[in-house]
Short mmCIF file of C-alpha atoms in Angstrom, two decimals:
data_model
loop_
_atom_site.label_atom_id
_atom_site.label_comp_id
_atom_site.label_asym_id
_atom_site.label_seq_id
_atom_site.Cartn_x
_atom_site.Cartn_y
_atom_site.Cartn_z
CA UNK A 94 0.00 0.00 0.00
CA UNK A 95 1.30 3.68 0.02
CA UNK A 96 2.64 3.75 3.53
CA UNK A 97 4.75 0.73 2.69
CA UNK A 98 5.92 2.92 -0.68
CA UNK A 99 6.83 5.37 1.64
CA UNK A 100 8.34 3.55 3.76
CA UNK A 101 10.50 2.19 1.06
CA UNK A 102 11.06 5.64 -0.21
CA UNK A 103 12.54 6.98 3.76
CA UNK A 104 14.81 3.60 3.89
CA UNK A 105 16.42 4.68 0.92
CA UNK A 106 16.61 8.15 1.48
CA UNK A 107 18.21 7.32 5.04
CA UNK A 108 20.26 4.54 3.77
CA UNK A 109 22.33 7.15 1.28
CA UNK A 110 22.43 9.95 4.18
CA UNK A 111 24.29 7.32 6.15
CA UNK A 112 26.53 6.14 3.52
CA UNK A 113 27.53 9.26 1.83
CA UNK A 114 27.28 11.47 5.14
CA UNK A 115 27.21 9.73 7.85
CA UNK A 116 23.60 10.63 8.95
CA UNK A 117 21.62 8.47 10.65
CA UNK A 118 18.20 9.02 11.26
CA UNK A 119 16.30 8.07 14.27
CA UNK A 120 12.51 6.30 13.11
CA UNK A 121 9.86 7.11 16.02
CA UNK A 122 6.90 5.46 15.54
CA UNK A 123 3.59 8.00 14.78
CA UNK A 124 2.67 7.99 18.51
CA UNK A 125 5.47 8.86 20.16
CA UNK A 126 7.05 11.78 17.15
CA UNK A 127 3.61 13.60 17.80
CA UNK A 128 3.53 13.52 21.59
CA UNK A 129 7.54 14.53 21.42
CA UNK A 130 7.01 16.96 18.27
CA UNK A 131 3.91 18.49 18.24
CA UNK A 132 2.92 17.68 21.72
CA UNK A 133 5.83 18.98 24.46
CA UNK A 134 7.89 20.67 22.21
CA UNK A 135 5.15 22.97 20.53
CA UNK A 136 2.60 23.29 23.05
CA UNK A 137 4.97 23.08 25.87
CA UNK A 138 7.79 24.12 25.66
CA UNK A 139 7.95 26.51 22.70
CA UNK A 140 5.40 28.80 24.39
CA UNK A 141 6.55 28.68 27.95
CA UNK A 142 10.55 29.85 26.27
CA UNK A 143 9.05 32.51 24.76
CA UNK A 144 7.50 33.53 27.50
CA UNK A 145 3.97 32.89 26.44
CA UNK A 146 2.48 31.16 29.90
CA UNK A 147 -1.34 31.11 28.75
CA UNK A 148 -0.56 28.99 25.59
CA UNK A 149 1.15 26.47 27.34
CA UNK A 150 -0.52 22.87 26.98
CA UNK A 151 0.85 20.02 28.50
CA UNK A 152 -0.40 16.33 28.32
CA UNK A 153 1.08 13.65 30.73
CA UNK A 154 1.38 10.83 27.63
CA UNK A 155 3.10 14.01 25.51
CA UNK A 156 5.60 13.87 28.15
CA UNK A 157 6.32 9.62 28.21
CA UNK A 158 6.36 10.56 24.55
CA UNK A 159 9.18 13.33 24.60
CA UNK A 160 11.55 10.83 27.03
CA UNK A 161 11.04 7.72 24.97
CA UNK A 162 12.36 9.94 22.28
CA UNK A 163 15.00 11.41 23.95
CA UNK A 164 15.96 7.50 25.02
CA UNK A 165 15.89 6.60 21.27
CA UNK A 166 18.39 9.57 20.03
CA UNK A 167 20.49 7.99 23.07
CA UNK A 168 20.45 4.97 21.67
CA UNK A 169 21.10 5.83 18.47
CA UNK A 170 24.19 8.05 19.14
CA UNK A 171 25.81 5.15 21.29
CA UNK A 172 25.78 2.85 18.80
CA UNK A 173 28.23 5.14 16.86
CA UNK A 174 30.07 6.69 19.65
CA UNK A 175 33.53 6.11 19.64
CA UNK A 176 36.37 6.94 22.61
CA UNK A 177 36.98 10.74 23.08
CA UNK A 178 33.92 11.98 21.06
CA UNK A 179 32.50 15.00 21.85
CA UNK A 180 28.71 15.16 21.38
CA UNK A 181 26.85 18.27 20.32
CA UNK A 182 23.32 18.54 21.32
CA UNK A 183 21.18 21.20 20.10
CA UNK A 184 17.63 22.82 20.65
CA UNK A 185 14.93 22.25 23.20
CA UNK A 186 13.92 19.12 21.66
CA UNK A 187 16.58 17.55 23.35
CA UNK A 188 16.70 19.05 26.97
CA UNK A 189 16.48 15.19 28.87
CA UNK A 190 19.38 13.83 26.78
CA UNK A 191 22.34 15.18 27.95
CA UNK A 192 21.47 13.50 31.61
CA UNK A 193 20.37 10.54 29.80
CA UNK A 194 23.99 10.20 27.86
CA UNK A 195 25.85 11.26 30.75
CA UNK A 196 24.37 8.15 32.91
CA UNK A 197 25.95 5.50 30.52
CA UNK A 198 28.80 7.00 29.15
CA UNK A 199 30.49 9.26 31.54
CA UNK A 200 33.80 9.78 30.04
CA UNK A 201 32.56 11.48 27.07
CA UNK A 202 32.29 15.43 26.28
CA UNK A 203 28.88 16.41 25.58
CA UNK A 204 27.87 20.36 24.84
CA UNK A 205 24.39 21.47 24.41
CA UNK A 206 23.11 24.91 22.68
CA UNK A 207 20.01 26.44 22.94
CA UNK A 208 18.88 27.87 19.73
CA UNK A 209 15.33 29.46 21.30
CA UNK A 210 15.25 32.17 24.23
CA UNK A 211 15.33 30.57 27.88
CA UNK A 212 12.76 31.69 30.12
CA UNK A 213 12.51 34.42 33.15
CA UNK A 214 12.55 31.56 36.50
CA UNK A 215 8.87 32.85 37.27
CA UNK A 216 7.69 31.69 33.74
CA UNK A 217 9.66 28.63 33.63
CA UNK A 218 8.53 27.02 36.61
CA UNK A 219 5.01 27.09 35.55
CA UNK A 220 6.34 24.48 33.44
CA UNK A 221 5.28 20.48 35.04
CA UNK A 222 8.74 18.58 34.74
CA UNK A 223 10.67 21.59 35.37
CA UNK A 224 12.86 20.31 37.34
CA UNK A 225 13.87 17.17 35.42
CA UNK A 226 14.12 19.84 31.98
CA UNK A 227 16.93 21.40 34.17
CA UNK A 228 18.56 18.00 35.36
CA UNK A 229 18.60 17.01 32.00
CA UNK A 230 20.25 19.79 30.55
CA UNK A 231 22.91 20.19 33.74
CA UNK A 232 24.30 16.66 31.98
CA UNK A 233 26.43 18.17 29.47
CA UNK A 234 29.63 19.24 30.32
CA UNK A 235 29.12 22.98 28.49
CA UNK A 236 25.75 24.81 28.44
CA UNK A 237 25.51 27.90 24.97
CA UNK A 238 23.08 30.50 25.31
CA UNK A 239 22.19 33.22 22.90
CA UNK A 240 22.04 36.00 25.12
CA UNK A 241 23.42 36.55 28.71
CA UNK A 242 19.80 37.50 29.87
CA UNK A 243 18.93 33.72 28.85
CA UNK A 244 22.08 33.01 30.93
CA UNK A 245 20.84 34.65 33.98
CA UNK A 246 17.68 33.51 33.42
CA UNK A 247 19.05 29.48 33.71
CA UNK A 248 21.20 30.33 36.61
CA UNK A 249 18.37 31.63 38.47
CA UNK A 250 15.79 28.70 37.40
CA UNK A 251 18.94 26.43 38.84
CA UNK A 252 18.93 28.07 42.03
CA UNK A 253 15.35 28.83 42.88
CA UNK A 254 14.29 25.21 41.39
CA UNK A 255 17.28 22.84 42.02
CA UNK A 256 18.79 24.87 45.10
CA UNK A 257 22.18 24.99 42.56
CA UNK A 258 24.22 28.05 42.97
CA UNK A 259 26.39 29.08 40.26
CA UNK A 260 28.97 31.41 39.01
CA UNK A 261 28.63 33.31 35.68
CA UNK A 262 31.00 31.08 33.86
CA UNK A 263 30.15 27.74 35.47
CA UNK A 264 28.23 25.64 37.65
CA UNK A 265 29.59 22.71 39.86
CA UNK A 266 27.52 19.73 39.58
CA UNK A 267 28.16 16.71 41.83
CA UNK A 268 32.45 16.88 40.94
CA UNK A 269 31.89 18.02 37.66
CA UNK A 270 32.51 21.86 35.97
CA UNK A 271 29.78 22.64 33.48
CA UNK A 272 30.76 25.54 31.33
CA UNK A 273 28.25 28.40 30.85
CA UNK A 274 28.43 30.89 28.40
CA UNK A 275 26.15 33.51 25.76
CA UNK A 276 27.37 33.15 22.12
CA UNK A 277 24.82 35.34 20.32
CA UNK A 278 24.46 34.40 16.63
CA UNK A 279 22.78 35.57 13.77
CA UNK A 280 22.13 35.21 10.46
CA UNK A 281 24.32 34.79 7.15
CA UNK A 282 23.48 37.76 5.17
CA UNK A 283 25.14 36.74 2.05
CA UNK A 284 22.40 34.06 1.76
CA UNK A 285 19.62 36.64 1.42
CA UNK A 286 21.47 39.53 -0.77
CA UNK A 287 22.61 37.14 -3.25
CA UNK A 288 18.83 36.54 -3.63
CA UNK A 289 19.08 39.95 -5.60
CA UNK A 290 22.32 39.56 -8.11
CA UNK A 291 21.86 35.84 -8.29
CA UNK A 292 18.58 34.79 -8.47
CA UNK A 293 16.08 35.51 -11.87
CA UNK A 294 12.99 35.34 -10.04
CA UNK A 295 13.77 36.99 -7.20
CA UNK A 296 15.19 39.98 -9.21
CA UNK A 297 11.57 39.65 -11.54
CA UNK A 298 9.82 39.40 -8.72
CA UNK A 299 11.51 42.53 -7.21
CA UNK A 300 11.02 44.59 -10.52
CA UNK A 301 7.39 44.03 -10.19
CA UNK A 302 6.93 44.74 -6.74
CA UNK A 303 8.67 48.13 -7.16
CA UNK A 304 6.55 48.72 -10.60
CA UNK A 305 3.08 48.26 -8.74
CA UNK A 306 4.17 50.52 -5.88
CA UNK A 307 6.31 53.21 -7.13
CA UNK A 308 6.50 56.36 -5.60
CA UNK A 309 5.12 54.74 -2.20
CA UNK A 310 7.16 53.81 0.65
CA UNK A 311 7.62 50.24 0.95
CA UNK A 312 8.07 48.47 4.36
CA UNK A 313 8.90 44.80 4.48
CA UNK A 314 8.05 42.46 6.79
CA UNK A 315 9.43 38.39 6.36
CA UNK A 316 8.61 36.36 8.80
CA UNK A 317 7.51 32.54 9.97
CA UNK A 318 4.10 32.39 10.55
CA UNK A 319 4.14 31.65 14.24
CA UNK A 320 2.29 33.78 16.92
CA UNK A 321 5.58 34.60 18.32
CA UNK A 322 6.78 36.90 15.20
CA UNK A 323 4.08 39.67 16.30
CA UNK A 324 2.66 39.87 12.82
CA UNK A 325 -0.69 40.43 14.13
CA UNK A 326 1.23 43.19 16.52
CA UNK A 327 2.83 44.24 13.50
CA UNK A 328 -0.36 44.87 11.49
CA UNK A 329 -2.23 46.48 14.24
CA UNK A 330 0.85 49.00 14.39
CA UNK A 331 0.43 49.71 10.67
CA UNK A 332 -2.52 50.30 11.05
CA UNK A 333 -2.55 53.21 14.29
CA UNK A 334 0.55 54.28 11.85
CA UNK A 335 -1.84 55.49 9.18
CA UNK A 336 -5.05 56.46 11.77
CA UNK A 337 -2.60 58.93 13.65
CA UNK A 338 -0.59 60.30 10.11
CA UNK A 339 -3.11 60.61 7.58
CA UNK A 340 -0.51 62.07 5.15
CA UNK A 341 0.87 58.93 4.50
CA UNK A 342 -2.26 57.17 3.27
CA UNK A 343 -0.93 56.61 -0.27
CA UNK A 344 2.73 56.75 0.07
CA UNK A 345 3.32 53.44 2.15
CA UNK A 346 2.95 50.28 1.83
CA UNK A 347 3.22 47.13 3.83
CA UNK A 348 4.53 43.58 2.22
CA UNK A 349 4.21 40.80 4.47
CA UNK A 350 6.02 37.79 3.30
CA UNK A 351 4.51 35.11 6.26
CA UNK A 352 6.30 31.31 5.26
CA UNK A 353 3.78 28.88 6.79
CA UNK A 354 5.29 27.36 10.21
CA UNK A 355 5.93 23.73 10.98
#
């Protein structure tokens, strides 16, 4: 039947990532990817790290879902794990699996970044399983942030939740050092202005945009659509914009460019 054809299709697909690249993909079966994908990390955790409390759904199966996951990437990475590795861990996907390494293969190096925003202490403990989130993560032997606020905002959840103090650089756990530290990051420019010299429908595409609105002002907006871009913010802005300056009615326009979220 089709799922078998698909099926077929994903073998081969993961078959040539590990060959040629050495990927290997981890198969979860339908139940447990949507409780650990769409369940805790979307409706849990997503909205409680970016600090949106009243959004936050949170089903107990969802969470046996999101460790049986994390316990499969564990399984997966030890069956390839060699002496001296380091692992790199990345995203709040993954917050149990540090720990979860750590307990069965001590000797190895394990860092962990977190590519979202990490939460003021009183927003992250409305969050059930806080505390194992934070033992979880406290596995890996360095812990990236992208901002020093999301720093401060970890060391605090460590000492108001776990009773852990910490230093700004470090926090001793048990007779290890784990290594704390804000690397802000961005984005690769190059990848978006080459869009213009490089690319023929981007620069058609451009022409004709500038051809329907000339002589108006154009403000762009590109974003995910995701309720934490503030597009709806964004439009309701526009809009007082033009109610309190009724001399630009006319002159400006806004493009939103909204690319439909996962």
């Amino acid at each position: 039947d089709t799922s078998e054809i698909i099926d077929k299709e994903r073998r081969a697909i993961t078959k040539e990532w590990a060959d040629k690249y050495r990927y290997f993909a981890v198969v979860l079966d339908r139940q447990t990817a949507h409780g650990f994908y769409e369940g805790i990390a979307n409706e849990a955790l997503w909205p409680i790290f970016h600090h949106f409390p009243s959004l936050l759904r949170f089903d107990p199966e969802h969470w046996q879902a999101y460790v049986r996951a994390n316990e499969a990437f564990r399984d997966e990475i030890l069956k390839h794990l060699r002496p001296n590795d380091l692992v790199w861990i990345h995203d709040y996907h993954f917050l149990l699996l540090p720990q979860m390494l750590r307990e069965v293969a001590p000797e190895i190096g394990i860092g962990f970044f977190l590519h979202v925003p990490f939460p003021s202490s009183s927003v992250f403990r409305t969050l059930p399983k806080r505390e194992e989130l934070l033992q979880g993560m406290l596995g890996a032997d360095y812990l990236g942030f992208h901002t020093h606020r999301y720093l401060q905002h970890f060391r605090t959840s460590i000492l108001r939740l776990l009773g852990l103090t910490s230093q700004m650089d470090h926090i001793e756990v048990g007779k290890r050092i784990v290594r704390l530290e804000a690397l802000p990051i961005g984005i690769a420019p190059d990848q978006f202005s080459d869009l213009l010299t490089k690319g023929g429908g981007t620069r058609k595409q451009l022409a004709e945009l500038k051809q329907r609105f000339a002589y108006r002002k154009i403000l762009l907006g590109v974003d995910r659509l995701d309720y934490t871009k503030g597009i709806r913010e964004r439009l309701r802005a526009y809009r007082r914009f033009l109610q309190d300056n009724p001399s630009w009615r006319g002159k400006v326009v806004l493009i939103q460019v909204a690319v439909p979220s996962r």
